[in-house]
Amino acid sequence: DGGITQSPKYLFRKEGQNVTLSCEQNLNHDAMYWYRQDPGQGLRLIYYSQIVNDFQKGDIAEGYSVSREKKESFPLTVTSAQKNPTAFYLCASSIWESGANVLTFGAGSRLTVL
Amino acid sequence: AQKITQTQPGMFVQEKEAVTLDCTYDTSDQSYGLFWYKQPSSGEMIFLIYQGSYDEQNATEGRYSLNFQKARKSANLVISASQLGDSAMYFCAMREEGSNFGNEKLTFGTGTRLTIIP
């Protein structure tokens, strides 16, 4: 089945450590995204990538980094510079559907900083 | 700046009844799009329905319909004949004008938690 796989589902990190969240898709989508979700808030865009070897900052990119070396993969690194990294992270890719560019999401990764 | 407002933090609805989830938006763009996503407890966001600002008819997808009132800037989601599996968080979102393929920047509301009672 086609879809987006995020790993790990749960991750604990000590302060000062970098951590990388994996996102893999087999949908052959060109565009991929990373969103952050905090309790009681909607999703906020961290980074997005339209094609391989290209990516753009979203609204809250500070303290995060990404790479897009392969079409299928868009890993997110949460660096020690991110002041409040505890959150739920969602990866997505997009396809044209119902007259719009519809995002398909993975199941998410929950990061907790101890 | 664009803004999405969902004023109902939580709703309880009897099974088989219809339910309306409210969404209002604020934008100065002429061209925009509105989405509804469902987020079950598993965490994955599931696309439900889309309405373009120039679409004259309200969008429908099975039991979901979008009550689009452009003058009031509202895009309420209507779920007919609710089922226990409809219990989830529901998010309204808006795409920015100028978004194109690969640049689908969405602004999300804070969500409504819907609970269906047997």
PDB file of C-alpha atoms in Angstrom:
ATOM      1  CA  ASP A   1       0.000   0.000   0.000  1.00  0.00           C
ATOM      2  CA  GLY A   2       1.214   3.483  -0.800  1.00  0.00           C
ATOM      3  CA  GLY A   3       1.674   5.926   1.993  1.00  0.00           C
ATOM      4  CA  ILE A   4       3.946   7.916   4.239  1.00  0.00           C
ATOM      5  CA  THR A   5       5.992   6.247   6.952  1.00  0.00           C
ATOM      6  CA  GLN A   6       7.305   8.246   9.865  1.00  0.00           C
ATOM      7  CA  SER A   7       9.699   6.894  12.432  1.00  0.00           C
ATOM      8  CA  PRO A   8      10.117   6.674  15.277  1.00  0.00           C
ATOM      9  CA  LYS A   9       6.574   7.055  16.567  1.00  0.00           C
ATOM     10  CA  TYR A  10       7.836   8.113  19.995  1.00  0.00           C
ATOM     11  CA  LEU A  11      11.193   9.678  20.767  1.00  0.00           C
ATOM     12  CA  PHE A  12      12.771  10.972  23.938  1.00  0.00           C
ATOM     13  CA  ARG A  13      15.685  13.344  23.873  1.00  0.00           C
ATOM     14  CA  LYS A  14      17.875  14.988  26.433  1.00  0.00           C
ATOM     15  CA  GLU A  15      18.350  18.712  26.272  1.00  0.00           C
ATOM     16  CA  GLY A  16      21.238  19.709  24.058  1.00  0.00           C
ATOM     17  CA  GLN A  17      20.959  16.707  21.754  1.00  0.00           C
ATOM     18  CA  ASN A  18      20.084  16.744  18.098  1.00  0.00           C
ATOM     19  CA  VAL A  19      17.517  14.232  16.883  1.00  0.00           C
ATOM     20  CA  THR A  20      16.438  13.219  13.389  1.00  0.00           C
ATOM     21  CA  LEU A  21      12.899  12.215  12.453  1.00  0.00           C
ATOM     22  CA  SER A  22      12.492  10.015   9.419  1.00  0.00           C
ATOM     23  CA  CYS A  23       9.856  10.474   6.711  1.00  0.00           C
ATOM     24  CA  GLU A  24       9.597   8.123   3.732  1.00  0.00           C
ATOM     25  CA  GLN A  25       6.911   8.076   1.041  1.00  0.00           C
ATOM     26  CA  ASN A  26       6.201   5.634  -1.775  1.00  0.00           C
ATOM     27  CA  LEU A  27       3.485   7.721  -3.409  1.00  0.00           C
ATOM     28  CA  ASN A  28       5.817   9.210  -6.038  1.00  0.00           C
ATOM     29  CA  HIS A  29       4.865  12.686  -4.847  1.00  0.00           C
ATOM     30  CA  ASP A  30       7.222  15.508  -5.680  1.00  0.00           C
ATOM     31  CA  ALA A  31       6.400  17.803  -2.767  1.00  0.00           C
ATOM     32  CA  MET A  32       6.931  17.016   0.900  1.00  0.00           C
ATOM     33  CA  TYR A  33       6.301  18.979   4.083  1.00  0.00           C
ATOM     34  CA  TRP A  34       6.994  18.993   7.811  1.00  0.00           C
ATOM     35  CA  TYR A  35       4.434  20.367  10.261  1.00  0.00           C
ATOM     36  CA  ARG A  36       4.544  20.765  14.008  1.00  0.00           C
ATOM     37  CA  GLN A  37       1.472  20.329  16.220  1.00  0.00           C
ATOM     38  CA  ASP A  38       1.232  21.562  19.812  1.00  0.00           C
ATOM     39  CA  PRO A  39      -1.669  20.855  22.210  1.00  0.00           C
ATOM     40  CA  GLY A  40      -4.635  23.113  21.570  1.00  0.00           C
ATOM     41  CA  GLN A  41      -3.101  24.523  18.420  1.00  0.00           C
ATOM     42  CA  GLY A  42      -3.329  23.839  14.756  1.00  0.00           C
ATOM     43  CA  LEU A  43      -0.456  22.675  12.597  1.00  0.00           C
ATOM     44  CA  ARG A  44       2.401  24.997  11.774  1.00  0.00           C
ATOM     45  CA  LEU A  45       4.689  24.599   8.766  1.00  0.00           C
ATOM     46  CA  ILE A  46       8.383  24.008   9.478  1.00  0.00           C
ATOM     47  CA  TYR A  47       9.902  23.227   6.066  1.00  0.00           C
ATOM     48  CA  TYR A  48       8.741  22.097   2.659  1.00  0.00           C
ATOM     49  CA  SER A  49      10.401  20.736  -0.447  1.00  0.00           C
ATOM     50  CA  GLN A  50       9.112  20.898  -3.991  1.00  0.00           C
ATOM     51  CA  ILE A  51      11.793  18.796  -5.648  1.00  0.00           C
ATOM     52  CA  VAL A  52      14.903  16.848  -4.802  1.00  0.00           C
ATOM     53  CA  ASN A  53      17.816  18.937  -3.523  1.00  0.00           C
ATOM     54  CA  ASP A  54      15.585  21.930  -2.888  1.00  0.00           C
ATOM     55  CA  PHE A  55      13.683  23.014   0.215  1.00  0.00           C
ATOM     56  CA  GLN A  56      12.189  26.179   1.687  1.00  0.00           C
ATOM     57  CA  LYS A  57      11.630  27.475   5.201  1.00  0.00           C
ATOM     58  CA  GLY A  58       8.130  27.542   6.560  1.00  0.00           C
ATOM     59  CA  ASP A  59       6.765  29.693   9.361  1.00  0.00           C
ATOM     60  CA  ILE A  60       8.749  28.169  12.234  1.00  0.00           C
ATOM     61  CA  ALA A  61      12.029  26.892  10.708  1.00  0.00           C
ATOM     62  CA  GLU A  62      14.355  28.167  13.430  1.00  0.00           C
ATOM     63  CA  GLY A  63      16.095  25.317  15.229  1.00  0.00           C
ATOM     64  CA  TYR A  64      15.262  22.762  12.531  1.00  0.00           C
ATOM     65  CA  SER A  65      17.052  21.481   9.439  1.00  0.00           C
ATOM     66  CA  VAL A  66      16.054  19.203   6.565  1.00  0.00           C
ATOM     67  CA  SER A  67      17.526  17.491   3.540  1.00  0.00           C
ATOM     68  CA  ARG A  68      16.009  16.122   0.338  1.00  0.00           C
ATOM     69  CA  GLU A  69      18.567  13.891  -1.312  1.00  0.00           C
ATOM     70  CA  LYS A  70      15.984  11.435  -2.614  1.00  0.00           C
ATOM     71  CA  LYS A  71      12.442  11.934  -3.825  1.00  0.00           C
ATOM     72  CA  GLU A  72      11.144   9.399  -1.317  1.00  0.00           C
ATOM     73  CA  SER A  73      12.824  10.803   1.779  1.00  0.00           C
ATOM     74  CA  PHE A  74      12.580  14.077   3.713  1.00  0.00           C
ATOM     75  CA  PRO A  75      14.192  13.761   7.158  1.00  0.00           C
ATOM     76  CA  LEU A  76      13.835  16.473   9.774  1.00  0.00           C
ATOM     77  CA  THR A  77      16.563  17.232  12.307  1.00  0.00           C
ATOM     78  CA  VAL A  78      15.553  18.953  15.515  1.00  0.00           C
ATOM     79  CA  THR A  79      18.676  20.702  16.706  1.00  0.00           C
ATOM     80  CA  SER A  80      19.683  21.847  20.161  1.00  0.00           C
ATOM     81  CA  ALA A  81      18.930  25.381  18.999  1.00  0.00           C
ATOM     82  CA  GLN A  82      15.192  24.632  19.050  1.00  0.00           C
ATOM     83  CA  LYS A  83      14.091  26.097  22.384  1.00  0.00           C
ATOM     84  CA  ASN A  84      10.892  24.128  22.856  1.00  0.00           C
ATOM     85  CA  PRO A  85      11.078  20.966  20.761  1.00  0.00           C
ATOM     86  CA  THR A  86       8.544  18.845  22.642  1.00  0.00           C
ATOM     87  CA  ALA A  87       5.698  18.428  20.142  1.00  0.00           C
ATOM     88  CA  PHE A  88       3.981  16.152  17.648  1.00  0.00           C
ATOM     89  CA  TYR A  89       5.603  16.245  14.215  1.00  0.00           C
ATOM     90  CA  LEU A  90       3.733  15.409  11.038  1.00  0.00           C
ATOM     91  CA  CYS A  91       5.239  14.767   7.629  1.00  0.00           C
ATOM     92  CA  ALA A  92       3.145  15.141   4.490  1.00  0.00           C
ATOM     93  CA  SER A  93       3.345  14.941   0.724  1.00  0.00           C
ATOM     94  CA  SER A  94       0.964  16.388  -1.826  1.00  0.00           C
ATOM     95  CA  ILE A  95      -0.992  15.374  -4.891  1.00  0.00           C
ATOM     96  CA  TRP A  96      -3.537  17.121  -7.065  1.00  0.00           C
ATOM     97  CA  GLU A  97      -6.990  15.841  -6.093  1.00  0.00           C
ATOM     98  CA  SER A  98     -10.532  17.218  -6.093  1.00  0.00           C
ATOM     99  CA  GLY A  99      -9.290  20.373  -7.788  1.00  0.00           C
ATOM    100  CA  ALA A 100      -6.722  21.111  -5.139  1.00  0.00           C
ATOM    101  CA  ASN A 101      -3.273  20.143  -3.992  1.00  0.00           C
ATOM    102  CA  VAL A 102      -4.212  17.739  -1.208  1.00  0.00           C
ATOM    103  CA  LEU A 103      -1.787  16.842   1.541  1.00  0.00           C
ATOM    104  CA  THR A 104      -1.404  13.215   2.595  1.00  0.00           C
ATOM    105  CA  PHE A 105      -0.006  12.859   6.096  1.00  0.00           C
ATOM    106  CA  GLY A 106       1.995  10.261   7.937  1.00  0.00           C
ATOM    107  CA  ALA A 107       1.025   8.993  11.395  1.00  0.00           C
ATOM    108  CA  GLY A 108       3.367  11.409  13.146  1.00  0.00           C
ATOM    109  CA  SER A 109       6.286  11.321  15.550  1.00  0.00           C
ATOM    110  CA  ARG A 110       5.949  12.478  19.127  1.00  0.00           C
ATOM    111  CA  LEU A 111       9.125  14.041  20.490  1.00  0.00           C
ATOM    112  CA  THR A 112       9.600  14.606  24.213  1.00  0.00           C
ATOM    113  CA  VAL A 113      12.565  16.457  25.632  1.00  0.00           C
ATOM    114  CA  LEU A 114      13.511  15.311  29.101  1.00  0.00           C
TER     115      LEU A 114
ATOM    116  CA  ALA B   1      -2.420  37.677   7.437  1.00  0.00           C
ATOM    117  CA  GLN B   2      -4.693  34.725   7.070  1.00  0.00           C
ATOM    118  CA  LYS B   3      -6.544  33.330  10.049  1.00  0.00           C
ATOM    119  CA  ILE B   4      -8.812  30.371  10.682  1.00  0.00           C
ATOM    120  CA  THR B   5     -11.150  30.342  13.686  1.00  0.00           C
ATOM    121  CA  GLN B   6     -12.844  27.259  15.100  1.00  0.00           C
ATOM    122  CA  THR B   7     -14.899  28.342  18.096  1.00  0.00           C
ATOM    123  CA  GLN B   8     -16.052  24.920  19.278  1.00  0.00           C
ATOM    124  CA  PRO B   9     -13.301  23.220  21.275  1.00  0.00           C
ATOM    125  CA  GLY B  10     -15.486  20.164  21.847  1.00  0.00           C
ATOM    126  CA  MET B  11     -18.828  18.744  20.784  1.00  0.00           C
ATOM    127  CA  PHE B  12     -20.913  15.751  21.859  1.00  0.00           C
ATOM    128  CA  VAL B  13     -23.415  14.377  19.386  1.00  0.00           C
ATOM    129  CA  GLN B  14     -25.775  11.427  19.490  1.00  0.00           C
ATOM    130  CA  GLU B  15     -25.035   8.675  17.002  1.00  0.00           C
ATOM    131  CA  LYS B  16     -26.975   8.977  13.704  1.00  0.00           C
ATOM    132  CA  GLU B  17     -27.612  12.677  14.183  1.00  0.00           C
ATOM    133  CA  ALA B  18     -26.173  15.291  11.832  1.00  0.00           C
ATOM    134  CA  VAL B  19     -23.449  17.571  13.155  1.00  0.00           C
ATOM    135  CA  THR B  20     -22.112  20.926  12.014  1.00  0.00           C
ATOM    136  CA  LEU B  21     -18.568  21.996  12.832  1.00  0.00           C
ATOM    137  CA  ASP B  22     -17.983  25.718  12.540  1.00  0.00           C
ATOM    138  CA  CYS B  23     -15.125  27.402  10.720  1.00  0.00           C
ATOM    139  CA  THR B  24     -14.674  31.065   9.927  1.00  0.00           C
ATOM    140  CA  TYR B  25     -11.756  32.550   8.091  1.00  0.00           C
ATOM    141  CA  ASP B  26     -10.146  35.870   7.431  1.00  0.00           C
ATOM    142  CA  THR B  27      -8.230  36.685   4.291  1.00  0.00           C
ATOM    143  CA  SER B  28      -7.779  39.532   1.875  1.00  0.00           C
ATOM    144  CA  ASP B  29      -6.993  37.142  -0.970  1.00  0.00           C
ATOM    145  CA  GLN B  30      -9.435  36.777  -3.839  1.00  0.00           C
ATOM    146  CA  SER B  31      -8.416  33.225  -4.587  1.00  0.00           C
ATOM    147  CA  TYR B  32      -8.134  30.717  -1.791  1.00  0.00           C
ATOM    148  CA  GLY B  33      -9.120  27.218  -0.834  1.00  0.00           C
ATOM    149  CA  LEU B  34     -10.582  25.649   2.283  1.00  0.00           C
ATOM    150  CA  PHE B  35      -9.936  22.155   3.577  1.00  0.00           C
ATOM    151  CA  TRP B  36     -11.244  19.956   6.352  1.00  0.00           C
ATOM    152  CA  TYR B  37      -9.083  17.273   7.898  1.00  0.00           C
ATOM    153  CA  LYS B  38      -9.930  14.605  10.465  1.00  0.00           C
ATOM    154  CA  GLN B  39      -7.389  13.521  13.068  1.00  0.00           C
ATOM    155  CA  PRO B  40      -8.260  10.294  14.943  1.00  0.00           C
ATOM    156  CA  SER B  41      -6.481   9.381  18.150  1.00  0.00           C
ATOM    157  CA  SER B  42      -3.849   7.584  16.042  1.00  0.00           C
ATOM    158  CA  GLY B  43      -2.566  11.017  15.017  1.00  0.00           C
ATOM    159  CA  GLU B  44      -2.733  10.804  11.244  1.00  0.00           C
ATOM    160  CA  MET B  45      -4.440  13.677   9.444  1.00  0.00           C
ATOM    161  CA  ILE B  46      -7.058  12.469   6.972  1.00  0.00           C
ATOM    162  CA  PHE B  47      -8.289  14.695   4.138  1.00  0.00           C
ATOM    163  CA  LEU B  48     -12.080  15.001   4.065  1.00  0.00           C
ATOM    164  CA  ILE B  49     -13.196  17.742   1.699  1.00  0.00           C
ATOM    165  CA  TYR B  50     -12.077  20.810  -0.250  1.00  0.00           C
ATOM    166  CA  GLN B  51     -13.826  24.001  -1.379  1.00  0.00           C
ATOM    167  CA  GLY B  52     -12.313  26.529  -3.754  1.00  0.00           C
ATOM    168  CA  SER B  53     -13.245  30.172  -3.327  1.00  0.00           C
ATOM    169  CA  TYR B  54     -14.589  30.350  -6.870  1.00  0.00           C
ATOM    170  CA  ASP B  55     -16.639  27.166  -6.627  1.00  0.00           C
ATOM    171  CA  GLU B  56     -20.287  28.120  -6.823  1.00  0.00           C
ATOM    172  CA  GLN B  57     -21.609  24.873  -5.432  1.00  0.00           C
ATOM    173  CA  ASN B  58     -20.929  23.523  -1.982  1.00  0.00           C
ATOM    174  CA  ALA B  59     -18.536  20.608  -1.991  1.00  0.00           C
ATOM    175  CA  THR B  60     -19.793  17.172  -0.995  1.00  0.00           C
ATOM    176  CA  GLU B  61     -17.964  13.904  -0.338  1.00  0.00           C
ATOM    177  CA  GLY B  62     -20.179  11.070   0.831  1.00  0.00           C
ATOM    178  CA  ARG B  63     -21.508  11.966   4.295  1.00  0.00           C
ATOM    179  CA  TYR B  64     -19.438  15.154   4.367  1.00  0.00           C
ATOM    180  CA  SER B  65     -20.535  18.459   2.943  1.00  0.00           C
ATOM    181  CA  LEU B  66     -19.093  21.902   3.233  1.00  0.00           C
ATOM    182  CA  ASN B  67     -21.506  24.785   3.848  1.00  0.00           C
ATOM    183  CA  PHE B  68     -19.606  27.595   2.150  1.00  0.00           C
ATOM    184  CA  GLN B  69     -20.898  31.108   2.792  1.00  0.00           C
ATOM    185  CA  LYS B  70     -18.430  33.412   1.135  1.00  0.00           C
ATOM    186  CA  ALA B  71     -19.960  36.706   2.263  1.00  0.00           C
ATOM    187  CA  ARG B  72     -19.867  35.532   5.877  1.00  0.00           C
ATOM    188  CA  LYS B  73     -16.420  33.981   5.418  1.00  0.00           C
ATOM    189  CA  SER B  74     -17.553  30.703   6.846  1.00  0.00           C
ATOM    190  CA  ALA B  75     -16.883  27.147   5.732  1.00  0.00           C
ATOM    191  CA  ASN B  76     -18.722  24.838   8.088  1.00  0.00           C
ATOM    192  CA  LEU B  77     -18.383  21.059   7.829  1.00  0.00           C
ATOM    193  CA  VAL B  78     -21.599  19.074   7.970  1.00  0.00           C
ATOM    194  CA  ILE B  79     -21.487  15.370   8.761  1.00  0.00           C
ATOM    195  CA  SER B  80     -24.739  13.549   8.113  1.00  0.00           C
ATOM    196  CA  ALA B  81     -25.820  10.439   9.992  1.00  0.00           C
ATOM    197  CA  SER B  82     -22.900  10.486  12.415  1.00  0.00           C
ATOM    198  CA  GLN B  83     -21.148   7.239  13.322  1.00  0.00           C
ATOM    199  CA  LEU B  84     -19.022   6.212  16.297  1.00  0.00           C
ATOM    200  CA  GLY B  85     -15.994   6.217  14.009  1.00  0.00           C
ATOM    201  CA  ASP B  86     -16.472   9.929  13.425  1.00  0.00           C
ATOM    202  CA  SER B  87     -15.143  10.648  16.914  1.00  0.00           C
ATOM    203  CA  ALA B  88     -11.921  12.599  16.303  1.00  0.00           C
ATOM    204  CA  MET B  89     -10.378  16.052  16.087  1.00  0.00           C
ATOM    205  CA  TYR B  90     -11.445  18.060  13.058  1.00  0.00           C
ATOM    206  CA  PHE B  91      -9.340  20.827  11.582  1.00  0.00           C
ATOM    207  CA  CYS B  92     -10.306  23.520   9.137  1.00  0.00           C
ATOM    208  CA  ALA B  93      -7.464  24.872   6.996  1.00  0.00           C
ATOM    209  CA  MET B  94      -6.963  27.471   4.283  1.00  0.00           C
ATOM    210  CA  ARG B  95      -4.463  27.569   1.452  1.00  0.00           C
ATOM    211  CA  GLU B  96      -2.750  30.822   0.722  1.00  0.00           C
ATOM    212  CA  GLU B  97      -3.143  32.611  -2.570  1.00  0.00           C
ATOM    213  CA  GLY B  98      -0.053  32.032  -4.607  1.00  0.00           C
ATOM    214  CA  SER B  99       0.258  28.494  -3.376  1.00  0.00           C
ATOM    215  CA  ASN B 100       1.126  26.268  -6.252  1.00  0.00           C
ATOM    216  CA  PHE B 101       2.110  22.706  -6.722  1.00  0.00           C
ATOM    217  CA  GLY B 102       4.756  21.890  -4.208  1.00  0.00           C
ATOM    218  CA  ASN B 103       4.082  24.997  -2.230  1.00  0.00           C
ATOM    219  CA  GLU B 104       0.810  24.140  -0.540  1.00  0.00           C
ATOM    220  CA  LYS B 105       1.123  26.294   2.533  1.00  0.00           C
ATOM    221  CA  LEU B 106      -1.886  25.838   4.756  1.00  0.00           C
ATOM    222  CA  THR B 107      -3.079  27.838   7.748  1.00  0.00           C
ATOM    223  CA  PHE B 108      -4.851  25.600  10.272  1.00  0.00           C
ATOM    224  CA  GLY B 109      -7.459  26.323  12.916  1.00  0.00           C
ATOM    225  CA  THR B 110      -7.153  25.017  16.480  1.00  0.00           C
ATOM    226  CA  GLY B 111      -9.572  22.174  15.867  1.00  0.00           C
ATOM    227  CA  THR B 112     -12.812  20.800  17.303  1.00  0.00           C
ATOM    228  CA  ARG B 113     -12.931  17.535  19.217  1.00  0.00           C
ATOM    229  CA  LEU B 114     -16.051  15.647  18.175  1.00  0.00           C
ATOM    230  CA  THR B 115     -17.346  12.810  20.329  1.00  0.00           C
ATOM    231  CA  ILE B 116     -20.172  10.616  19.060  1.00  0.00           C
ATOM    232  CA  ILE B 117     -22.315   9.129  21.821  1.00  0.00           C
ATOM    233  CA  PRO B 118     -23.914   5.687  21.280  1.00  0.00           C
TER     234      PRO B 118
END
